Structure formats: structure tokens, C-alpha cells
mmCIF file of C-alpha atoms in Angstrom:
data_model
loop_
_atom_site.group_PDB
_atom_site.id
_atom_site.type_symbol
_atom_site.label_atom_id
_atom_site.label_comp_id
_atom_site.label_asym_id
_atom_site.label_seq_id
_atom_site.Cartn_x
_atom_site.Cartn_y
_atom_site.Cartn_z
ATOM 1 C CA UNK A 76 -28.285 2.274 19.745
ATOM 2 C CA UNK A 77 -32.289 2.139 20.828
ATOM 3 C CA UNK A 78 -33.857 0.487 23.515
ATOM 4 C CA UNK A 79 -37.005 -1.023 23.006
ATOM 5 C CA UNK A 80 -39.393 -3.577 24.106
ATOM 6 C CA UNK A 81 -42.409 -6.009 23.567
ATOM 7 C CA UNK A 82 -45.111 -7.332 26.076
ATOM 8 C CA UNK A 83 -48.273 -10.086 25.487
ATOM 9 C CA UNK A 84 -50.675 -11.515 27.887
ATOM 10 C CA UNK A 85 -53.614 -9.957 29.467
ATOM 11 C CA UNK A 86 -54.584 -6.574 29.074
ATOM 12 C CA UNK A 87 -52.174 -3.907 31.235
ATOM 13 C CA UNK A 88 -51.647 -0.231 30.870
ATOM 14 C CA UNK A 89 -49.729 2.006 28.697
ATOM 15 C CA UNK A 90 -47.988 3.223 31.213
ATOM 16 C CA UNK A 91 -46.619 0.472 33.346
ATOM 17 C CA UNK A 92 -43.523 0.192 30.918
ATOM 18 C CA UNK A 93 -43.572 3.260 29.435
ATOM 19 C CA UNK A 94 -43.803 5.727 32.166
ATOM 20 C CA UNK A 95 -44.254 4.449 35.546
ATOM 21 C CA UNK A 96 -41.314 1.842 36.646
ATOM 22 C CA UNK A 97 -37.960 3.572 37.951
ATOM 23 C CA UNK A 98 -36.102 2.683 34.934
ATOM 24 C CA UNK A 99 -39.073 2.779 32.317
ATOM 25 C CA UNK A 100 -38.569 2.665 28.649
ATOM 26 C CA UNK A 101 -38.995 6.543 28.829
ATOM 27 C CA UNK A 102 -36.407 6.719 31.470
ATOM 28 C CA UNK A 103 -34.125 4.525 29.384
ATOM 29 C CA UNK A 104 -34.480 7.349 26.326
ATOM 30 C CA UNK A 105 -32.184 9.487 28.676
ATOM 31 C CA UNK A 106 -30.557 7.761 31.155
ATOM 32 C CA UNK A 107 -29.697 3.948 30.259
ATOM 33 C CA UNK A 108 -28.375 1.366 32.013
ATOM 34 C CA UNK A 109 -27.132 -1.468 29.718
ATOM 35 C CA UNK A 110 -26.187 0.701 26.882
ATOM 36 C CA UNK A 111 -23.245 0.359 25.400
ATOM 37 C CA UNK A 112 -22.545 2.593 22.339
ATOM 38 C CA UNK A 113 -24.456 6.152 22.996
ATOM 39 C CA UNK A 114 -25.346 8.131 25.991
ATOM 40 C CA UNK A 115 -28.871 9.250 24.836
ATOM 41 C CA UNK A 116 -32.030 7.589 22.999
ATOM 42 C CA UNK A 117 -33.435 11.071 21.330
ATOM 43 C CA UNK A 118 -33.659 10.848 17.573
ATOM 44 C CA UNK A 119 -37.700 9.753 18.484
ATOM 45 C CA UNK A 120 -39.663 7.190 19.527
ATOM 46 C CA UNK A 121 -43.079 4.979 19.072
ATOM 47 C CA UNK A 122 -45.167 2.572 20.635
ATOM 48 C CA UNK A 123 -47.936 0.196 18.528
ATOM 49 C CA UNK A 124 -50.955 -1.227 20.657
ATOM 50 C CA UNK A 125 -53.385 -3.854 20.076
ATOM 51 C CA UNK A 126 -56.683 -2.824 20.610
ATOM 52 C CA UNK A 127 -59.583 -5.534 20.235
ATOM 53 C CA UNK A 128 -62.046 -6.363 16.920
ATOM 54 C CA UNK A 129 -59.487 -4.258 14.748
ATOM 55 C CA UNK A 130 -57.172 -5.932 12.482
ATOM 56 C CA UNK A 131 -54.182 -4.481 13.106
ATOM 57 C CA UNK A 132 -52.260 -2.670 15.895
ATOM 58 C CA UNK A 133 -52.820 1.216 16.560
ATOM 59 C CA UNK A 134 -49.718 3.733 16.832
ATOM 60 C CA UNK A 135 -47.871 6.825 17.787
ATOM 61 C CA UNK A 136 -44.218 7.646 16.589
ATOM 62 C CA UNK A 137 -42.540 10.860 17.133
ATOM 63 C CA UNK A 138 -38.789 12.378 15.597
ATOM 64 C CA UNK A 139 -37.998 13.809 18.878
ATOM 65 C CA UNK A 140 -37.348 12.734 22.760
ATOM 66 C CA UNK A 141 -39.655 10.577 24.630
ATOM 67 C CA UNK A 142 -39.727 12.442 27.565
ATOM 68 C CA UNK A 143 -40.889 15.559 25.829
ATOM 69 C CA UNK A 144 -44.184 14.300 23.695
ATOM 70 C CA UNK A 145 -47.352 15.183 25.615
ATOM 71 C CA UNK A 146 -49.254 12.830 23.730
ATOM 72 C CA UNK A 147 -47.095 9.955 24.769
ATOM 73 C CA UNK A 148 -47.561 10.761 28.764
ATOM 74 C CA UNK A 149 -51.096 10.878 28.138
ATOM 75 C CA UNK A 150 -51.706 7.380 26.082
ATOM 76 C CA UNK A 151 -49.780 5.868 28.831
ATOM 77 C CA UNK A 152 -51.725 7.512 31.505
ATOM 78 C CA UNK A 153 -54.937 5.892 30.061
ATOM 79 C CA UNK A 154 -54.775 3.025 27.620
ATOM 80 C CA UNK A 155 -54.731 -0.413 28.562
ATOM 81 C CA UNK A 156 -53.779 -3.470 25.883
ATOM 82 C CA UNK A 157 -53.149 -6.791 25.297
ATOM 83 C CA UNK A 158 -49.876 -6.428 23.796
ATOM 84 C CA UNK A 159 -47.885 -3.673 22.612
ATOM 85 C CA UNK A 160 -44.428 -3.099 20.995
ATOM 86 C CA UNK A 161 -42.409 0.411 22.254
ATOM 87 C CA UNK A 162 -38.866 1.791 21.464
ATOM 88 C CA UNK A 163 -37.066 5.240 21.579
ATOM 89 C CA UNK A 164 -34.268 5.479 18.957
ATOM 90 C CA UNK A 165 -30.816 6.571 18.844
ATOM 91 C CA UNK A 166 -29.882 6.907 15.082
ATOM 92 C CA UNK A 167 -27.490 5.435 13.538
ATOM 93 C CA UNK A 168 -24.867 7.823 11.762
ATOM 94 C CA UNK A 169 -25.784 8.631 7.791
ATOM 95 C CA UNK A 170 -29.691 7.344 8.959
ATOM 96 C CA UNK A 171 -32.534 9.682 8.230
ATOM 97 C CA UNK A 172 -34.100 11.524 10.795
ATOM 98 C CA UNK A 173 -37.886 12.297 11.639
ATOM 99 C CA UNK A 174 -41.137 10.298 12.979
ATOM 100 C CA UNK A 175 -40.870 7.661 9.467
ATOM 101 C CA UNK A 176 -37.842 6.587 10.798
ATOM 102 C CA UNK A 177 -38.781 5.511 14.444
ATOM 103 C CA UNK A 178 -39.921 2.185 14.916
ATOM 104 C CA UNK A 179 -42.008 0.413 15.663
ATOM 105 C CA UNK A 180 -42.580 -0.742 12.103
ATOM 106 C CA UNK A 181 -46.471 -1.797 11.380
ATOM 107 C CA UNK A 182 -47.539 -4.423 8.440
ATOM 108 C CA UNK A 183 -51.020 -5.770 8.928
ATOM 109 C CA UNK A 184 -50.581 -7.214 12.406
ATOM 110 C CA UNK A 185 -47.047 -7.110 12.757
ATOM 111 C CA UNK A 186 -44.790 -4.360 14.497
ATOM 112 C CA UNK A 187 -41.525 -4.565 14.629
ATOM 113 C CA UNK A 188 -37.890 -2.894 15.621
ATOM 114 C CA UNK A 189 -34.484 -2.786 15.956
ATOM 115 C CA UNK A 190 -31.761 -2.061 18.262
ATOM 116 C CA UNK A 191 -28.597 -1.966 17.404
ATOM 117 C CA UNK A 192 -26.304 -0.595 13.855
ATOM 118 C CA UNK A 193 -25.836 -2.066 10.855
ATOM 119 C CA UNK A 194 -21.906 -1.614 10.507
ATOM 120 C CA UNK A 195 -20.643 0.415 7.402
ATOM 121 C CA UNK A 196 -24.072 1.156 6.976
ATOM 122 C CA UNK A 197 -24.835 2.180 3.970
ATOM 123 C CA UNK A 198 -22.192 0.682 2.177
ATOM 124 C CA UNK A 199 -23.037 -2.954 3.812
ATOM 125 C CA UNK A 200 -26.903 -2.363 2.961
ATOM 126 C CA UNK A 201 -26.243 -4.380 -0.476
ATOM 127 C CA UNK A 202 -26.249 -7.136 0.313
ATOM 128 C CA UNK A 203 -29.349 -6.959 2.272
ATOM 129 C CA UNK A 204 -30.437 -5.071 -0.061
ATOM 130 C CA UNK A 205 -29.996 -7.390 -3.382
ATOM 131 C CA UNK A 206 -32.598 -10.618 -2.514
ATOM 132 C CA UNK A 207 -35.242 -7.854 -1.901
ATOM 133 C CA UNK A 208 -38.068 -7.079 -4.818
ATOM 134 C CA UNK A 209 -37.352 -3.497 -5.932
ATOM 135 C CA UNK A 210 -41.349 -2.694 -4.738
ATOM 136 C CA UNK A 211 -40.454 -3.767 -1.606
ATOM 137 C CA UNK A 212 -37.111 -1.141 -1.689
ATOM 138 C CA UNK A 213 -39.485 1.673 -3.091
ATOM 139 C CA UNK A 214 -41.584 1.316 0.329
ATOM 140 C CA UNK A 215 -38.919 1.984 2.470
ATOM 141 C CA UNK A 216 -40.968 4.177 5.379
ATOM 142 C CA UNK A 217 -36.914 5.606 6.057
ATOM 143 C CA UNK A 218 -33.862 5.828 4.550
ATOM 144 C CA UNK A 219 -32.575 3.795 7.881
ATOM 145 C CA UNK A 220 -31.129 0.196 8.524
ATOM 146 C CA UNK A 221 -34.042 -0.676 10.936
ATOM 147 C CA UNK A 222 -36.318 0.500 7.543
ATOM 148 C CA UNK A 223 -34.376 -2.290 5.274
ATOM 149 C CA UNK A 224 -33.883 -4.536 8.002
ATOM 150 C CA UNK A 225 -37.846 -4.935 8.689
ATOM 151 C CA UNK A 226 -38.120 -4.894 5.194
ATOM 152 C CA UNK A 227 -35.810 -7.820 4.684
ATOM 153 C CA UNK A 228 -38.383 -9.458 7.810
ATOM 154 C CA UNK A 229 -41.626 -8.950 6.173
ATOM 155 C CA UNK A 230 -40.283 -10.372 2.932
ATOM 156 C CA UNK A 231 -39.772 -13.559 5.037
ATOM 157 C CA UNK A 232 -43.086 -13.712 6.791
ATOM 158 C CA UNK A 233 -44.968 -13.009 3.374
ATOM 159 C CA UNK A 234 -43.292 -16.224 2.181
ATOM 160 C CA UNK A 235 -44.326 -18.092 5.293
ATOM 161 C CA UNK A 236 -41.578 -18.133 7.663
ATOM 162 C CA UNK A 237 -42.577 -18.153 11.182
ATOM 163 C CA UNK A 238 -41.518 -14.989 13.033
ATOM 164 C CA UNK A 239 -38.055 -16.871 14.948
ATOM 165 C CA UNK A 240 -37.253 -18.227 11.538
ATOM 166 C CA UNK A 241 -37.600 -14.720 9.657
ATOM 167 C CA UNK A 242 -35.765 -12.706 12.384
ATOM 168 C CA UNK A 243 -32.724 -15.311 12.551
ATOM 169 C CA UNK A 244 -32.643 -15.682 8.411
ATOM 170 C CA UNK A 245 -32.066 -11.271 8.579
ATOM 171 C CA UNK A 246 -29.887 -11.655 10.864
ATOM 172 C CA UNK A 247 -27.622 -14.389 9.431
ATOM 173 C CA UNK A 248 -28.533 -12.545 5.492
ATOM 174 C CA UNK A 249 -27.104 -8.994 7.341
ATOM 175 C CA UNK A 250 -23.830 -10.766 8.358
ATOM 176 C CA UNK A 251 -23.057 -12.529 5.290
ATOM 177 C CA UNK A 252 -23.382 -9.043 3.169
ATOM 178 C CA UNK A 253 -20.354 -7.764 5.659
ATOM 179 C CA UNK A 254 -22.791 -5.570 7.538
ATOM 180 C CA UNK A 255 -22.232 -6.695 11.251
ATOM 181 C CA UNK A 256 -23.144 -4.615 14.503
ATOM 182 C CA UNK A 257 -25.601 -4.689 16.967
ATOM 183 C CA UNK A 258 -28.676 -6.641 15.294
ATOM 184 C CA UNK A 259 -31.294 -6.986 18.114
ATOM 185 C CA UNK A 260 -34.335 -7.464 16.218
ATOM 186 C CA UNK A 261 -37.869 -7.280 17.882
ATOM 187 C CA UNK A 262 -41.282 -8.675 16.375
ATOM 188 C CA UNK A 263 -44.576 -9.408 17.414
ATOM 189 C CA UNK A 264 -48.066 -10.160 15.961
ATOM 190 C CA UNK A 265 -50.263 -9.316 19.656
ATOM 191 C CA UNK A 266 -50.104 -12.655 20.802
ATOM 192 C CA UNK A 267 -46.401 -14.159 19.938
ATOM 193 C CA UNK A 268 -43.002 -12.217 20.799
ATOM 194 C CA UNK A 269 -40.106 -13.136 18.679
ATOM 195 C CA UNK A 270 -36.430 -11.281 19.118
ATOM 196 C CA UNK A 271 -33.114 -11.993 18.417
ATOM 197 C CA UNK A 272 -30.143 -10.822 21.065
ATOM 198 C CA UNK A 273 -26.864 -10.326 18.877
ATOM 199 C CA UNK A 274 -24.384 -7.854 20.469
ATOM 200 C CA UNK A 275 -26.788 -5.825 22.672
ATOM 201 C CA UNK A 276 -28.572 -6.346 25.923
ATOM 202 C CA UNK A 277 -31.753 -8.237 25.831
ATOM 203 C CA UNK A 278 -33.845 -9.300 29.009
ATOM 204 C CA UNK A 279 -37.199 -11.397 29.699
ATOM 205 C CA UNK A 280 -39.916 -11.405 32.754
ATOM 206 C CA UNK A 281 -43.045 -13.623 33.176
ATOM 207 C CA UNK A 282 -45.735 -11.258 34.338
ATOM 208 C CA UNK A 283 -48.703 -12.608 35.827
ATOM 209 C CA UNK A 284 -50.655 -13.506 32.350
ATOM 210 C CA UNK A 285 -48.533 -12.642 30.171
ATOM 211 C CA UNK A 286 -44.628 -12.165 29.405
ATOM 212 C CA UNK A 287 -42.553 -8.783 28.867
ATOM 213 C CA UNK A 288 -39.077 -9.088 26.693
ATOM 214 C CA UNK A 289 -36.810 -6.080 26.910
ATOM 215 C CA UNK A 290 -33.309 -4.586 25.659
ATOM 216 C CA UNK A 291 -32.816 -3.650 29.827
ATOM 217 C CA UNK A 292 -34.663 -4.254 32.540
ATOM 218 C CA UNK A 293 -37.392 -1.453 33.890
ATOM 219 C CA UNK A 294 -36.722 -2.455 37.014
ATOM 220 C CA UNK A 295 -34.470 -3.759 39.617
ATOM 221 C CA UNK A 296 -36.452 -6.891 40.569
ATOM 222 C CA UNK A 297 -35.186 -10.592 40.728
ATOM 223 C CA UNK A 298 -37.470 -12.224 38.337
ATOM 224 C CA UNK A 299 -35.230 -11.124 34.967
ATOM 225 C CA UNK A 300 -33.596 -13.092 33.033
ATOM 226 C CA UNK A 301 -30.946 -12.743 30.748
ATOM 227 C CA UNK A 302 -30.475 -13.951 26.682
ATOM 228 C CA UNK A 303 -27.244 -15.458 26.042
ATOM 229 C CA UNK A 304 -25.593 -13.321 22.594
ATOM 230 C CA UNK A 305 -26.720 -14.971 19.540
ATOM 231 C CA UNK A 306 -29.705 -16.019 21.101
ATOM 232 C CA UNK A 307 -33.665 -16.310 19.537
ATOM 233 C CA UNK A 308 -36.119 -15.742 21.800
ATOM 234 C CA UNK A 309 -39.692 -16.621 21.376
ATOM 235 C CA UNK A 310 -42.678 -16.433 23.783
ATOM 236 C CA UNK A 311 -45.817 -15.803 24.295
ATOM 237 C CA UNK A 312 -48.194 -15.935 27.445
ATOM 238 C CA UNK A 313 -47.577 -19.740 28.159
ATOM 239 C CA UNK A 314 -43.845 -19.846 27.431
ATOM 240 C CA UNK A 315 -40.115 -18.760 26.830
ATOM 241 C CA UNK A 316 -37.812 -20.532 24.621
ATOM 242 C CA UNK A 317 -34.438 -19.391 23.733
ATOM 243 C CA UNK A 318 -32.208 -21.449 21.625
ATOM 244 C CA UNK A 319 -29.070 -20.850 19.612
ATOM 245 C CA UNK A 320 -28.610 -19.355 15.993
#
């Protein structure tokens, strides 16, 4: 299933979703509370940071749990960003396994990932499959549905399509080719945060500066707010809108 989430604004540590809150994104990689298919998020992890003057993000993946990678506690413990995109995975059956297949996904400065299952997957993959350049196919990081999904994304944003636009036209491309499921998509450049909510959990928070999007809230506090299903979010540090798709 995967949780995973996004943040922008101004800079904040590592650590402060990752590790520290009582229901932190690592946390959520073993005990979840919005889940609904899968008890555990195992099958590895990653989290892509912006770091200033370089073009595109820095980032650290891993095939295994969250909870046990060393290197994770410690980048969380001591980096501070801008923005930053973070998810631990729980595969989906017939995926592949290993550190290529854990989001988030990188592109010049894009990362992206996916929570969720492509249904029938990987029989329903055609059609998702067929308006892609077979170059595009051949770079496939994983043999995965988040792989061809974010595939299917930066095809859209290479042909100018803003990021909402791109996210809801994979979405709505997925569905058509009979492969329906969970299809909460998550994007960002470092300074825009673009996600779709179609049958999983997806949450928002203004922070002060900046703006934190999330499939389940680290916390118990009262500022969260909830996407509707079939929602597009997009925000950055000045503003949330969600509309309809």
C-alpha cells in the first residue's frame, strides 16, 4: 500500500517527519493508522531532499524496513531542507523488489511516488503502457507500477503539462486501460506539491512557512485536513487548492 509524503516552505529538519513525531513516516512503515490494505510498509523506503545551488534533489532509498537503516536515523538527525519528498513501500504483489523499486522517483528536479496498486497489475499495465515511447519503457528504474506510473508522469511534464494536470491525465489514462486501485500519486519540484487522493488516505497541514501533504497524519493535532476521494491537490508555501477530477 505505501505511505508517503511531501513538505515545501522554509528550511526544517530531516527528522521532524521522518523520525521524531509520534506517528512519523517511520512509525507509519510499521504501525499505520489509515491503512487500509496491508499491515506493514517493509519492502523499503526513500526520501529526496533539496539542498541549495544544486540542480536537482539529493537521495537515499533502501529495499528493506525504515526503521532498520542506520543511515536513514542519521540524515534525519542532521539535515535540514527546503523541501523534501519521503515514502516507505509496501509492494504490490508480482512487483520487483530491492532499493530501484522504492520511490521516491528523481528526474532533474522532480521526485515523485505512489501509494496505492495498480489492479491486475501486470496485466492492466498495457494500456498505460501503449502511449509511452519504447525509450521511455527501456528506463524503467523497476519492474513496478509506481516505475510505469512515474514514467507515464514525466512523459507529461516533458510535454509541458503542469504537475496537477500530469498527475490527473495518469490517473484518468490508468483507469481507462482497466487498471483501477489505489492511485495516490505524489509530485513535487522543491517549491510546488502536487498529489492526487483516489482510494487511499491523503491529509494536508499549513506549517509555519511552508505546507506538509501526507497519506496520514504524523500527528494527532487539529490543524489537518482531509482530501475528499478523487481529489487534486496542489500547494505550495502560500496556498492549498483542491478541486475535483
Amino acid at each position: 500500500m505505501c505511505r508517503h509524503l511531501a513538505y515545501v516552505g522554509r528550511p526544517v529538519r530531516l527528522g521532524e517527519f521522518l523520525t521524531d513525531p509520534p506517528h512519523s513516516l517511520v512509525v507509519q512503515s510499521y504501525r499505520p493508522r489509515r491503512q487500509d490494505h496491508g499491515l506493514f510498509n517493509a519492502d523499503g523506503f526513500g526520501v529526496g531532499w533539496y539542498v541549495a545551488d544544486e540542480p536537482g534533489p539529493a537521495r537515499h532509498r533502501g529495499g528493506g524496513p525504515a526503521w532498520s537503516d542506520e543511515t536513514l536515523a542519521e540524515l534525519a538527525r542532521v539535515i535540514s531542507a527546503p523541501a523534501l519528498l519521503a515514502a516507505v513501500r509496501s509492494a504490490t504483489p508480482g512487483t520487483a523488489p530491492g532499493t530501484t523499486a522504492a520511490a521516491p522517483f528523481r528526474a532533474g528536479r522532480w521526485l515523485f511516488s505512489h501509494n496505492g496498486a495498480l489492479d491486475g497489475w501486470p496485466g492492466t499495465a498495457a494500456g498505460l503502457a501503449a502511449g509511452l515511447p519504447p525509450e521511455r519503457l527501456l528506463a524503467l528504474e523497476a519492474r513496478t507500477d509506481a516505475a510505469l506510473l512515474w514514467a507515464a508522469t514525466l512523459d507529461r511534464l516533458e510535454a509541458g503539462a503542469t504537475p496537477g494536470q500530469a498527475l490527473t491525465d495518469v490517473v484518468g489514462a490508468a483507469l481507462a486501460g482497466g487498471g483501477g486501485g489505489r492511485l495516490n500519486l505524489l509530485l513535487t519540484d522543491g517549491c510546488t506539491i502536487a498529489a492526487t487522493r483516489h482510494g487511499a488516505s491523503l491529509s494536508w497541514r499549513r506549517l509555519a512557512g511552508g505546507v506538509v501533504v501526507a497519506s496520514e497524519p504524523y500527528d494527532d493535532g487539529p490543524d489537518w485536513s482531509d482530501v475528499p476521494d478523487h481529489h487534486l491537490l496542489v500547494a505550495d508555501p502560500d496556498g492549498v487548492r483542491v478541486t475535483p477530477f
